[in-house]
């Protein structure tokens, strides 16, 4: 390794001596890749010949590819306070960017994406490097990082936002995301399910799958920020993902999905503006190796799509071998069961190019082939018949390939992208004799366990099914072994997933154990919080079979159905949201479990006791002080808690329409009432979020002398978190997730905000210091030894 490092340093010095290989004054804006020459003769020759760029626009196309990609962000749309975040961005942070110059370049004002609904997506010319390093942008960067960690903002590439929008998701839809990691599109799908925040349990759900076990944990980390009981993360090869069954009125039926997102691994030449390495690594061989895998994944998707359902196929590649060729082959094999949807009227404002109907195939040595019959036998393992356009003009016209859409980088300052929307009109030809399953289910009694088992890649209920994925499985393995594309996914660097044997690695998952109806654990919880009779207690689960149950999680009724009926088929990584945590001293107050902030918005509609309505000044005190005495709160709040027993409580803020300058969205917080004090159990980044929304400036000044103290605090917080969460997936994978987020970049989340000093407007007590004190000192008043929810 020492020799390799020396060689790399020597090569870097040589490049610098030669002038850096381009970049010049733009190096800082290009994200730190000045040594890579943004030239690829084969790339230009290939795409010039295919004619995907309109006449006269080639220069603009190539110039755009050489420019850094604008940073884009999306405000999560299903939260009731999304408008408050938007208002905060526009009126505060964006205004601070006016007339600002960084490294001699003027910072352009952020612009909303014209085609994204309700101004919830924005782009700016700021690169990640500038955001991280520029002192003038420190507040803005910390805002983005903190709000991303809370799940209120997603730093997502603009074109990546398109596929979920074209799925036209409704809250009752059953959705499969086939290649989901790192999870930005999955988050969009979850938001759409929760379009109506007054419905805690939408009838629909999202099953998010990825073949890479490690990346599944990053997916969990992303999805958990949205605190939904309707998301399940599974780990399977998308090309042979198993058929699932559900219980319908006591009978087993095959689960078909209303919506499927098929965002397949690809060569990623549409990401050249972000992934600079693609310039030197691009070759036509990448697409030739991936075509078969993409076709098998898409085929498996349409097999599991419900009749009348919609599947979106997408890549961040411009290459027709990965795009139109896959769609044309799929349409031809479907024999009329599929059709391309006309989405030209959807997303007005989005500039797009129609799909093409003529293309050729080129080897990496530059040799062209126009028809399959021209391919010599020694090349027929690299080039397949499905890579060529359909020759039958009548069939080709009926396919309407022009309904596909290709996004070119120079049209709206984005990355390159391809999308096709497919509608399923009837069963696939090879599934037409597929029997419906009407197998009577046995009655379940007592504690019900669902184990996280490896997939058997099949279904006992569909005995006559003959899928293309199964027929070509051996060929897939060989293709993956031969592939020299770096493994990654679209929001990082695209490439094929690892071979199936990789699924053997990773954490051994804990079981999902549903609480039985007569579990004595639930009765004191129900009584203490006066839960509504409609509360779905059968949806409660734990992650342990032995010892005390430390955490209680919750899933929707529909996901419970999926879990109970497919334990032998699915490798489930994670599902459910935490709603209660065991408090070591809680039993003396009437209930051993305190409320968890993660699931409070799901639980709140069912809780009829222990709710305290607080004013905005009370909320500020709760979020900036630990264990403030009751005397610090408003007289109304003091009266409400006077006769209330100690223990876990709900703190509810309702906006006052007569005070438009105050926060105009409701807030629900978990708290604890002590003998003489009141406290909030809210994670650190959520505290910062609510304070910002209330107009309290919270800014962490970076001071070198505090770095060692900050590091020590983070270690303490991490140990406390491990104690609190027990066997929770997110804690076991904390370090892995942080590392992978750094590798994947803009699309994924960022590491938690570093602990450091804070300047709080109006001299409100230092938040970081109070958080630290809360974790090192347990109040005698509250008797609560479980303080790890206040994370640093």
Short mmCIF file of C-alpha atoms in Angstrom, two decimals, residues 50 68 89 100 144 177 183 195 358 450 475 501 517 703 706:
data_model
loop_
_atom_site.label_atom_id
_atom_site.label_comp_id
_atom_site.label_asym_id
_atom_site.label_seq_id
_atom_site.Cartn_x
_atom_site.Cartn_y
_atom_site.Cartn_z
CA UNK A 50 -26.68 8.00 -32.85
CA UNK A 68 -20.32 20.97 -12.50
CA UNK A 89 -35.56 29.02 2.98
CA UNK A 100 -22.57 36.98 -2.43
CA UNK A 144 -29.03 21.87 4.90
CA UNK A 177 -39.14 -0.12 -5.44
CA UNK A 183 -33.29 5.83 -1.05
CA UNK A 195 -50.29 12.97 1.33
CA UNK A 358 -33.31 3.78 -34.83
CA UNK A 450 -41.78 -13.51 11.53
CA UNK A 475 -26.38 -16.32 -17.83
CA UNK A 501 -23.38 -14.95 -3.09
CA UNK A 517 -53.91 -10.06 21.61
CA UNK A 703 -13.81 26.38 16.74
CA UNK A 706 -13.66 22.52 20.75
#
